[in-house]
Coordinates of C-alpha atoms in Angstrom, one line a residue:
Chain A
M1 CA 104.4 79.6 124.4
L2 CA 102.1 78.8 121.3
N3 CA 99.1 76.5 122.0
L4 CA 99.9 74.7 118.8
R5 CA 100.4 71.4 120.8
G6 CA 99.8 67.9 116.9
F7 CA 100.4 70.5 114.7
C8 CA 102.7 68.5 111.6
G9 CA 104.6 70.7 108.9
Y10 CA 107.7 71.7 106.6
M11 CA 110.0 74.8 105.7
T12 CA 109.1 76.7 102.6
S13 CA 110.3 79.3 100.7
G14 CA 108.2 82.1 102.6
G15 CA 104.9 83.5 103.3
T16 CA 103.4 82.8 98.9
E17 CA 104.5 79.0 99.4
A18 CA 102.2 78.7 102.9
N19 CA 98.8 80.4 101.0
I20 CA 100.0 78.4 97.8
Q21 CA 100.5 75.2 99.7
A22 CA 97.3 75.7 102.7
L23 CA 94.4 76.6 99.7
R24 CA 95.6 73.6 97.5
A25 CA 95.4 71.2 101.0
F26 CA 91.9 72.3 101.7
R27 CA 90.9 72.2 97.8
N28 CA 92.3 69.1 97.1
L29 CA 90.1 67.9 100.4
K30 CA 86.7 69.3 99.6
G31 CA 87.5 69.7 95.2
R32 CA 87.7 73.1 93.6
G33 CA 85.2 76.0 94.7
N34 CA 85.9 79.0 96.1
F35 CA 87.6 80.6 99.5
I36 CA 87.0 84.1 101.2
A37 CA 89.7 86.5 102.5
P38 CA 89.7 89.3 103.5
E39 CA 90.2 92.7 101.5
S40 CA 93.1 93.8 103.5
R41 CA 95.1 89.7 102.1
H42 CA 98.9 89.6 100.9
F43 CA 98.9 89.2 97.0
S44 CA 100.0 86.1 97.4
V45 CA 96.4 85.6 97.9
D46 CA 95.1 86.2 94.9
K47 CA 98.2 84.2 93.5
A48 CA 97.0 81.3 95.2
S49 CA 93.6 81.9 93.7
E50 CA 94.8 82.0 90.5
V51 CA 97.3 79.6 90.1
L52 CA 94.9 77.1 92.0
G53 CA 91.9 77.9 90.6
I54 CA 89.9 78.4 92.9
E55 CA 87.7 81.7 93.6
M56 CA 88.1 84.8 96.2
K57 CA 85.8 86.3 97.8
L58 CA 87.1 89.5 99.7
A59 CA 86.0 89.5 102.9
P60 CA 85.1 93.4 103.9
L61 CA 87.1 95.3 106.5
N62 CA 85.7 97.1 109.6
D63 CA 86.7 100.4 110.5
E64 CA 89.6 98.9 112.3
Y65 CA 91.0 97.3 108.8
Q66 CA 90.2 93.8 110.2
M67 CA 87.6 91.7 108.5
D68 CA 84.5 91.5 109.7
A69 CA 83.8 88.9 110.5
S70 CA 79.8 89.6 110.5
S71 CA 80.3 89.3 106.8
L72 CA 80.8 86.0 107.1
E73 CA 78.1 84.2 107.2
D74 CA 75.8 85.8 104.2
M75 CA 79.5 85.1 102.3
I76 CA 80.0 81.3 103.0
D77 CA 78.3 78.9 100.7
D78 CA 77.9 75.0 100.0
E79 CA 80.7 75.8 97.4
T80 CA 83.3 77.7 100.5
I81 CA 86.5 75.5 100.5
G82 CA 87.9 77.2 103.4
I83 CA 89.0 80.7 104.9
V84 CA 91.7 83.4 105.5
A85 CA 92.3 84.9 108.0
L86 CA 95.3 87.9 108.8
L87 CA 98.2 87.5 112.0
G88 CA 99.0 90.7 110.8
S89 CA 97.6 92.4 107.7
T90 CA 100.4 93.6 104.8
E91 CA 99.8 97.6 104.6
L92 CA 99.0 97.6 108.7
G93 CA 100.3 94.7 110.7
Q94 CA 96.6 94.9 111.8
I95 CA 95.2 91.7 113.3
D96 CA 92.0 90.1 112.4
P97 CA 88.8 88.8 115.0
L98 CA 90.4 85.3 115.0
E99 CA 88.6 84.0 118.0
E100 CA 85.1 84.2 115.8
I101 CA 85.8 83.7 112.6
S102 CA 87.2 80.6 113.8
K103 CA 83.7 80.4 116.1
I104 CA 82.4 81.0 112.6
A105 CA 84.7 79.0 111.0
S106 CA 83.4 75.8 112.9
E107 CA 80.7 75.7 112.8
H108 CA 80.6 75.4 108.8
E109 CA 83.5 73.2 109.2
I110 CA 85.6 74.9 107.2
P111 CA 89.4 75.3 106.7
L112 CA 90.5 77.7 108.6
H113 CA 94.2 79.4 107.1
V114 CA 95.9 82.3 109.4
D115 CA 98.6 83.9 107.3
G116 CA 101.0 85.4 109.6
A117 CA 104.0 86.1 107.8
F118 CA 104.8 89.4 109.5
G119 CA 103.0 88.3 113.0
F120 CA 103.9 84.7 113.6
F121 CA 107.5 86.0 115.2
V122 CA 105.5 89.1 117.2
V123 CA 102.6 88.8 118.5
P124 CA 103.4 85.4 120.5
F125 CA 106.2 88.0 122.1
L126 CA 104.6 91.4 122.6
Y127 CA 101.4 89.8 123.9
P128 CA 102.3 86.4 125.7
D129 CA 98.9 85.8 126.3
F130 CA 98.0 85.3 123.0
R131 CA 96.6 82.1 122.2
F132 CA 96.0 80.4 118.6
P133 CA 91.9 79.7 118.5
E134 CA 90.6 76.2 119.1
Y135 CA 89.7 75.7 115.9
L136 CA 92.6 75.9 113.1
S137 CA 93.5 74.6 110.4
S138 CA 96.7 76.2 109.3
I139 CA 99.5 79.0 110.2
S140 CA 102.2 80.0 108.2
G141 CA 104.6 82.7 110.0
D142 CA 108.6 83.9 108.3
P143 CA 111.4 83.6 109.8
H144 CA 113.1 85.0 107.4
K145 CA 110.7 88.4 107.8
M146 CA 110.5 88.9 112.1
G147 CA 112.3 85.8 112.4
M148 CA 116.2 86.7 112.0
S149 CA 117.1 84.5 110.0
V150 CA 118.2 84.0 106.5
I151 CA 116.1 84.2 102.5
P152 CA 114.6 81.4 102.1
S153 CA 113.0 80.1 104.8
G154 CA 108.7 79.6 105.6
I155 CA 106.9 77.6 107.8
L156 CA 103.6 76.2 107.3
L157 CA 101.8 74.3 110.0
F158 CA 98.6 72.1 109.2
S159 CA 96.7 71.0 113.0
E160 CA 95.2 67.1 110.9
K161 CA 97.7 65.4 108.8
R162 CA 95.1 64.5 106.4
F163 CA 95.7 68.3 105.1
L164 CA 100.1 67.4 104.8
E165 CA 98.4 64.2 103.4
A166 CA 97.1 66.3 100.7
L167 CA 99.9 67.8 99.3
R168 CA 101.8 64.7 99.0
I169 CA 103.4 64.0 95.3
E170 CA 105.2 60.2 94.6
T171 CA 108.8 60.3 94.2
P172 CA 109.5 57.5 92.6
Y173 CA 113.3 57.3 91.9
L174 CA 114.3 59.8 95.6
T175 CA 115.4 57.6 99.0
T176 CA 112.4 59.6 100.7
K177 CA 109.1 58.3 99.4
H178 CA 107.2 61.5 98.4
Q179 CA 107.4 64.5 98.8
Y180 CA 105.5 68.1 99.9
S181 CA 106.4 71.0 99.4
L182 CA 105.2 73.2 96.6
P183 CA 109.2 73.2 94.9
G184 CA 111.5 70.1 94.0
T185 CA 115.2 70.9 95.4
R186 CA 115.0 73.0 98.0
P187 CA 118.0 74.8 100.5
G188 CA 118.9 72.5 103.3
A189 CA 120.8 75.4 104.8
S190 CA 118.2 78.2 105.4
A191 CA 116.4 75.4 107.9
A192 CA 119.0 74.7 109.9
A193 CA 120.0 77.9 109.5
T194 CA 116.3 79.2 110.8
Y195 CA 117.2 76.5 114.2
A196 CA 120.4 77.7 115.0
V197 CA 118.6 81.4 115.7
M198 CA 116.1 79.8 117.8
E199 CA 118.3 78.5 119.5
H200 CA 120.3 81.2 119.8
L201 CA 117.8 83.9 120.5
G202 CA 115.1 82.2 122.5
K203 CA 112.0 83.8 123.7
R204 CA 113.6 86.4 125.4
G205 CA 115.9 87.5 122.7
Y206 CA 112.3 87.2 120.7
R207 CA 110.6 89.2 123.2
Q208 CA 114.2 92.0 123.3
I209 CA 113.9 92.7 119.6
V210 CA 110.6 93.4 119.5
E211 CA 109.9 95.4 121.8
K212 CA 112.9 96.9 120.9
C213 CA 111.0 97.7 117.6
M214 CA 108.0 98.7 119.1
R215 CA 110.1 101.4 121.9
N216 CA 111.2 102.8 117.5
T217 CA 107.4 102.8 116.4
R218 CA 106.8 104.5 119.0
A219 CA 109.0 107.6 119.0
L220 CA 108.8 106.9 115.4
I221 CA 104.5 107.9 116.4
E222 CA 105.9 111.3 118.4
L223 CA 108.5 113.0 116.2
M224 CA 105.6 112.2 113.5
S225 CA 102.6 113.9 116.0
E226 CA 104.6 117.4 115.4
L227 CA 104.4 117.1 111.8
G228 CA 101.4 117.0 112.2
F229 CA 101.1 112.9 110.9
H230 CA 98.9 110.6 112.8
P231 CA 98.2 107.1 112.6
A232 CA 95.5 105.6 111.0
I233 CA 95.4 102.7 113.5
E234 CA 97.0 103.0 117.1
P235 CA 99.8 99.9 116.5
K236 CA 99.2 95.7 116.6
M237 CA 103.2 95.7 116.0
N238 CA 105.7 97.0 113.7
I239 CA 104.5 98.4 110.9
V240 CA 102.5 101.7 111.3
V241 CA 101.2 104.5 108.6
F242 CA 100.6 108.2 108.4
E243 CA 97.5 108.9 106.2
T244 CA 97.7 111.2 103.7
G245 CA 97.1 112.4 100.6
E246 CA 99.7 113.9 99.9
V247 CA 101.7 110.4 100.4
D248 CA 103.0 110.3 96.1
R249 CA 105.1 114.1 96.3
I250 CA 106.0 113.2 99.3
R251 CA 107.8 110.1 98.2
E252 CA 109.1 111.8 95.1
E253 CA 110.3 114.6 97.8
L254 CA 112.1 112.3 100.0
M255 CA 113.8 109.9 97.5
K256 CA 115.5 113.0 96.1
R257 CA 117.1 113.1 99.8
R258 CA 117.4 109.9 99.1
W259 CA 114.7 108.3 101.5
L260 CA 112.7 105.5 99.9
I261 CA 108.6 104.8 102.0
S262 CA 106.9 102.8 101.2
K263 CA 103.3 104.0 100.7
S264 CA 99.2 101.8 101.8
F265 CA 96.8 102.2 99.2
R266 CA 93.9 100.8 102.3
P267 CA 94.2 103.5 104.1
L268 CA 96.1 106.0 101.7
G269 CA 99.5 107.7 103.6
M270 CA 103.0 106.7 104.4
R271 CA 104.0 103.0 105.9
F272 CA 106.4 102.5 107.9
V273 CA 108.0 98.7 109.4
I274 CA 110.4 99.4 112.0
M275 CA 112.6 96.0 111.5
P276 CA 115.2 95.6 114.2
H277 CA 118.7 97.5 112.2
V278 CA 116.3 100.6 112.5
E279 CA 117.5 102.8 115.6
E280 CA 116.1 105.9 117.4
E281 CA 118.7 108.8 115.4
N282 CA 117.6 107.3 111.9
L283 CA 113.8 108.2 112.4
K284 CA 114.9 111.6 114.0
L285 CA 117.2 112.2 111.0
F286 CA 114.2 110.8 109.1
V287 CA 111.7 113.0 110.5
E288 CA 113.7 116.2 109.9
D289 CA 114.7 116.1 106.1
L290 CA 110.7 115.2 106.0
K291 CA 110.2 118.4 107.6
R292 CA 112.7 120.6 105.5
I293 CA 109.9 118.7 102.5
L294 CA 106.4 120.1 103.4
Chain B
M1 CA 125.9 78.6 71.9
L2 CA 122.2 78.3 72.2
N3 CA 120.1 79.5 69.5
L4 CA 117.8 80.7 72.4
R5 CA 117.7 85.0 70.7
G6 CA 114.9 86.9 71.6
F7 CA 113.9 84.6 74.9
C8 CA 113.0 85.9 78.1
G9 CA 112.8 84.9 82.0
Y10 CA 113.5 84.5 85.0
M11 CA 115.3 82.6 87.2
T12 CA 113.7 79.8 89.6
S13 CA 113.8 78.1 92.7
G14 CA 114.7 74.9 89.9
G15 CA 113.0 72.5 87.4
T16 CA 110.4 71.9 89.3
E17 CA 108.6 75.6 89.6
A18 CA 109.9 75.6 86.0
N19 CA 107.8 73.2 85.0
I20 CA 104.6 74.5 86.8
Q21 CA 105.7 77.9 85.5
A22 CA 105.6 76.9 82.0
L23 CA 102.3 74.9 81.6
R24 CA 100.8 77.7 84.2
A25 CA 101.3 79.9 81.4
F26 CA 99.7 77.8 78.8
R27 CA 96.4 77.5 80.6
N28 CA 96.2 80.4 81.7
L29 CA 96.4 81.8 78.2
K30 CA 94.2 78.4 76.7
G31 CA 92.7 77.9 80.0
R32 CA 92.2 74.9 81.6
G33 CA 92.2 71.6 80.0
N34 CA 94.5 68.6 78.5
F35 CA 98.8 68.8 78.1
I36 CA 100.6 65.7 76.8
A37 CA 104.1 64.8 78.6
P38 CA 106.7 61.3 77.9
E39 CA 105.9 58.6 79.9
S40 CA 109.3 58.7 81.2
R41 CA 108.5 63.3 82.6
H42 CA 109.4 63.4 85.9
F43 CA 107.6 63.7 88.9
S44 CA 107.5 67.3 88.8
V45 CA 105.1 67.2 85.8
D46 CA 102.4 65.2 87.5
K47 CA 102.1 67.9 90.9
A48 CA 101.5 70.2 87.7
S49 CA 99.4 68.6 86.6
E50 CA 97.4 68.6 89.6
V51 CA 98.2 71.9 91.0
L52 CA 97.5 73.4 88.2
G53 CA 94.1 71.4 88.1
I54 CA 95.2 69.9 83.9
E55 CA 94.7 66.7 83.0
M56 CA 97.9 65.3 81.4
K57 CA 97.8 62.3 79.2
L58 CA 101.3 60.2 79.0
A59 CA 102.5 59.8 75.1
P60 CA 104.2 56.8 75.2
L61 CA 107.7 55.5 75.2
N62 CA 109.4 54.4 71.9
D63 CA 112.2 51.0 72.8
E64 CA 114.6 53.9 73.3
Y65 CA 113.2 54.9 75.8
Q66 CA 112.0 57.9 74.1
M67 CA 109.2 59.7 74.1
D68 CA 107.3 58.0 70.6
A69 CA 106.8 61.0 68.3
S70 CA 104.3 59.1 66.2
S71 CA 101.9 59.0 68.9
L72 CA 100.6 62.9 69.5
E73 CA 99.1 63.1 66.5
D74 CA 96.6 61.2 68.3
M75 CA 96.2 62.4 71.9
I76 CA 96.9 66.2 70.6
D77 CA 92.5 67.5 70.7
D78 CA 91.1 70.4 71.0
E79 CA 91.7 70.4 74.6
T80 CA 95.6 70.1 74.5
I81 CA 96.8 73.9 75.9
G82 CA 101.2 72.0 76.0
I83 CA 103.5 69.7 75.8
V84 CA 105.7 68.6 77.4
A85 CA 109.6 67.6 75.8
L86 CA 112.7 66.3 77.8
L87 CA 116.0 67.3 77.5
G88 CA 117.7 64.8 79.7
S89 CA 115.1 61.8 81.0
T90 CA 115.1 61.8 84.8
E91 CA 115.4 57.6 84.7
L92 CA 118.5 57.6 81.3
G93 CA 118.9 61.4 80.7
Q94 CA 117.5 60.4 77.7
I95 CA 116.9 63.0 74.9
D96 CA 113.2 63.2 73.3
P97 CA 112.9 63.5 69.3
L98 CA 113.1 67.5 69.9
E99 CA 112.6 68.1 66.1
E100 CA 109.5 65.6 64.9
I101 CA 107.9 66.8 68.3
S102 CA 108.4 70.3 67.4
K103 CA 107.0 69.9 64.0
I104 CA 104.1 68.4 65.1
A105 CA 103.2 71.2 68.1
S106 CA 103.8 73.6 65.3
E107 CA 101.3 72.9 63.0
H108 CA 98.5 71.9 65.7
E109 CA 100.3 75.3 67.4
I110 CA 100.5 73.8 70.5
P111 CA 103.0 75.8 72.7
L112 CA 105.4 73.5 74.3
H113 CA 107.5 73.2 76.8
V114 CA 110.9 71.9 77.2
D115 CA 112.4 70.4 80.8
G116 CA 116.0 70.0 80.4
A117 CA 116.6 70.2 83.9
F118 CA 119.3 68.1 83.4
G119 CA 120.5 68.6 79.6
F120 CA 120.3 72.3 79.5
F121 CA 124.0 72.5 80.8
V122 CA 125.5 69.3 79.6
V123 CA 123.9 69.2 75.9
P124 CA 125.8 72.1 74.2
F125 CA 128.3 71.2 76.4
L126 CA 128.5 68.6 74.7
Y127 CA 127.1 68.4 72.1
P128 CA 128.9 71.9 70.4
D129 CA 126.4 71.4 67.0
F130 CA 122.5 71.2 69.7
R131 CA 120.3 73.4 68.1
F132 CA 116.8 74.1 69.9
P133 CA 114.3 73.3 67.5
E134 CA 112.4 76.5 65.8
Y135 CA 109.2 76.4 67.4
L136 CA 109.6 75.7 71.0
S137 CA 107.5 77.8 73.9
S138 CA 109.6 77.3 77.2
I139 CA 112.6 75.6 78.2
S140 CA 114.1 75.3 81.9
G141 CA 117.4 74.5 83.0
D142 CA 119.6 74.0 86.5
P143 CA 121.9 75.9 87.9
H144 CA 122.1 73.8 90.4
K145 CA 122.6 70.1 89.3
M146 CA 125.3 70.6 86.8
G147 CA 125.3 74.0 86.3
M148 CA 127.5 73.9 89.0
S149 CA 126.4 76.3 91.0
V150 CA 124.0 76.9 94.9
I151 CA 120.6 75.8 95.3
P152 CA 118.3 77.4 94.7
S153 CA 119.3 78.2 91.1
G154 CA 116.8 77.5 88.0
I155 CA 116.5 79.2 84.8
L156 CA 112.8 79.5 82.9
L157 CA 112.5 81.0 79.5
F158 CA 110.2 81.9 77.3
S159 CA 109.9 82.1 73.1
E160 CA 107.5 85.2 73.5
K161 CA 106.7 87.7 76.3
R162 CA 102.6 87.2 76.2
F163 CA 103.8 83.7 78.3
L164 CA 106.0 86.3 80.9
E165 CA 103.2 88.1 80.6
A166 CA 100.2 85.3 82.1
L167 CA 101.8 84.8 85.5
R168 CA 101.5 88.1 85.9
I169 CA 100.8 89.6 89.6
E170 CA 100.1 93.1 90.7
T171 CA 102.3 93.5 93.5
P172 CA 100.0 96.8 94.6
Y173 CA 102.7 97.5 97.8
L174 CA 106.2 96.7 96.2
T175 CA 108.6 98.8 95.1
T176 CA 108.4 96.9 91.6
K177 CA 105.2 96.6 90.3
H178 CA 104.3 93.1 89.2
Q179 CA 105.5 89.7 89.9
Y180 CA 105.8 86.5 87.3
S181 CA 107.4 84.2 90.4
L182 CA 105.7 81.5 91.9
P183 CA 107.5 81.8 94.8
G184 CA 107.6 85.9 96.8
T185 CA 110.5 86.4 98.6
R186 CA 113.4 84.8 97.3
P187 CA 117.3 85.1 97.4
G188 CA 119.1 87.3 95.0
A189 CA 122.5 85.8 96.1
S190 CA 121.9 82.3 94.2
A191 CA 121.2 84.4 91.1
A192 CA 124.2 86.0 91.3
A193 CA 126.3 83.2 92.3
T194 CA 125.2 81.4 89.2
Y195 CA 126.2 84.5 87.2
A196 CA 129.4 84.1 88.8
V197 CA 130.0 80.8 88.4
M198 CA 128.9 80.9 84.0
E199 CA 131.9 84.2 83.9
H200 CA 134.0 82.1 85.8
L201 CA 133.9 78.8 84.2
G202 CA 132.8 79.8 80.6
K203 CA 132.1 77.6 78.0
R204 CA 135.8 76.1 78.1
G205 CA 134.8 75.0 81.7
Y206 CA 132.1 74.0 81.7
R207 CA 133.0 71.2 78.6
Q208 CA 135.6 70.4 80.7
I209 CA 133.1 69.5 83.2
V210 CA 131.4 67.6 80.8
E211 CA 133.6 65.8 79.0
K212 CA 135.2 64.5 82.3
C213 CA 131.8 63.7 83.7
M214 CA 131.5 61.2 79.9
R215 CA 135.1 59.5 80.6
N216 CA 134.3 58.7 84.0
T217 CA 130.9 57.1 82.6
R218 CA 132.3 55.3 80.1
A219 CA 135.1 53.5 82.5
L220 CA 131.9 53.4 84.7
I221 CA 130.8 51.2 81.9
E222 CA 134.0 49.5 81.1
L223 CA 134.0 48.7 85.1
M224 CA 130.1 47.1 84.8
S225 CA 130.6 45.3 81.9
E226 CA 133.3 43.0 83.1
L227 CA 131.1 42.4 86.0
G228 CA 128.2 41.2 83.2
F229 CA 126.4 44.4 83.1
H230 CA 125.8 46.1 79.8
P231 CA 123.8 49.5 79.9
A232 CA 120.6 50.0 78.5
I233 CA 120.6 52.1 76.1
E234 CA 124.3 54.4 75.0
P235 CA 124.4 57.1 77.1
K236 CA 123.0 61.1 76.2
M237 CA 124.6 62.5 79.0
N238 CA 126.0 61.6 81.7
I239 CA 122.7 59.5 83.6
V240 CA 123.7 55.8 82.8
V241 CA 121.8 52.6 84.4
F242 CA 122.4 48.8 84.4
E243 CA 119.7 46.9 83.5
T244 CA 118.8 44.1 86.5
G245 CA 116.0 41.9 87.9
E246 CA 118.4 41.6 91.4
V247 CA 118.6 46.0 92.0
D248 CA 117.4 45.2 95.0
R249 CA 119.4 42.5 96.7
I250 CA 122.6 44.7 95.4
R251 CA 121.2 47.8 96.8
E252 CA 120.8 46.8 99.9
E253 CA 124.0 44.6 99.8
L254 CA 125.8 47.8 98.5
M255 CA 124.2 49.9 101.8
K256 CA 126.0 47.3 104.3
R257 CA 129.3 48.6 102.3
R258 CA 128.0 52.1 102.8
W259 CA 127.6 52.8 99.4
L260 CA 124.0 54.3 98.7
I261 CA 123.0 53.8 94.6
S262 CA 120.4 54.7 93.0
K263 CA 117.5 53.0 91.9
S264 CA 115.6 52.9 88.2
F265 CA 112.2 51.2 87.4
R266 CA 111.9 51.6 83.7
P267 CA 113.6 49.9 82.7
L268 CA 114.4 47.8 86.1
G269 CA 118.2 48.5 87.4
M270 CA 120.9 50.5 88.8
R271 CA 121.0 54.5 88.2
F272 CA 124.1 56.5 88.2
V273 CA 124.7 60.4 87.8
I274 CA 128.2 59.9 87.6
M275 CA 128.1 64.0 88.9
P276 CA 131.7 66.3 88.3
H277 CA 133.9 65.6 91.8
V278 CA 133.0 61.6 90.7
E279 CA 137.2 60.7 90.4
E280 CA 137.7 57.1 88.6
E281 CA 139.7 55.5 91.4
N282 CA 135.9 55.8 93.5
L283 CA 134.2 53.5 90.6
K284 CA 137.1 51.5 90.7
L285 CA 136.4 51.1 94.5
F286 CA 132.7 50.9 94.1
V287 CA 132.8 48.5 90.7
E288 CA 135.6 46.0 93.6
D289 CA 132.5 45.9 96.2
L290 CA 130.1 45.6 94.3
K291 CA 131.7 42.3 92.5
R292 CA 132.2 40.8 96.2
I293 CA 128.1 40.3 96.5
L294 CA 127.4 39.7 93.4

């Protein structure tokens, strides 16, 4: 299903560790400098920049809130050690134009990391024709999000062993001779749990889960449209934002009725992540209460 | 029991994260540069140095395998952003001369981190008169080691809020406004488990556990002395090394009899960590088998 033969990697504590480690590998291979990420990047990319001491240059977004790939040529310089692109932005679940970004990264021989914290366990099941671009250095995914596994559970995959080797630390007193992870002692149980869940659900199971989530995402859009709210973009996955300048007042009023909703900043609005435990009945009850406070 | 009033901090994934984060706080407050750690430091300190881009200067050890505090004055320079000292070295469970190191750090106004990954849940219960030095910036401890809690569970404490604030990252879309940890999503269950275990065991419980470990450490020393092996230093906690140049051959032979022992490099020898699950009976069986292969 995924065209990632020959990749290697390890299980992280989640997307933040994966983003730090991918950029650390790029930095250790090329030296300090800058990397490029879209304005829609997750805040863990900012954390990676600070921790690793690599300048972050933010690529603008297009009208669809994707990284504007046409800006890349001008942003890349001799000090650029990597590019981060998103398979599922935090706010909107948007997918950056991976093929186009990959082509530019390849021409400049700059490593490309795809942050798939949310999308890795969604996109291949919603869009079975989806393929990662040919030129790609690393990908992250979070089994503890849409992979239905326990916390902490993350995946980091590298296209070549040299990226993994760039993270190597000698471990003199352990039975293993070296370590690649950011933390030291880690729970093996969550790796076993993730394997068990993946074996149990299989492709068919994940497909059913994401389809249910998308059915409910569409149901929410329909219910919200009756109240005059419309999605900022056509959702690419089970994340949807309804633009409204009134989001703060709405949140406050909803809180009194024990509904806690998320706020998106760009675009400004009400943000929903329709996870597998959400039923259509919950959405109807929510929209009824929302109607009362408008 | 611990003289750490006014300290603040958070629960880490373990000692490695704590060491990285303490040094990251020091670096963010003082800027890039170097830090000083004893030659006996844990390898996670090397990892912190590489990840954060801070040079590590290694302080020599004295005859007792403690950091030689008298070397500090010469090692400190204008670029020194911190000092790391050990409450329980990995190989020997040795304690660095904290008072003396603290005095020097204080005179130079250099932050001091005490790596107590192993010793934090041992020393205060074995030596009830133990006090941390007055001048101290941060301390780490691992409930998932001698704290009898689950993996992942670590503690990082700072003497002043400014160290914690130096780790702050904004978290725009979460209900909390910022984050101090190195990973993002983390299991709350292990924090709850740690609290429950600490409540359940109490000071008395931890005291009984470390006393049992020390009884067995002494029992092992007695049994080993009959075979002509002697501890490299008088153990300060439940870690003991028996010096021998034959450690590799001994390990290999023991492996055939299904005993897996640890090797220490400085001093070269057989290394034992006598954890609470070890019974005197196990030690006797082990030493009988060891005798057969000598």
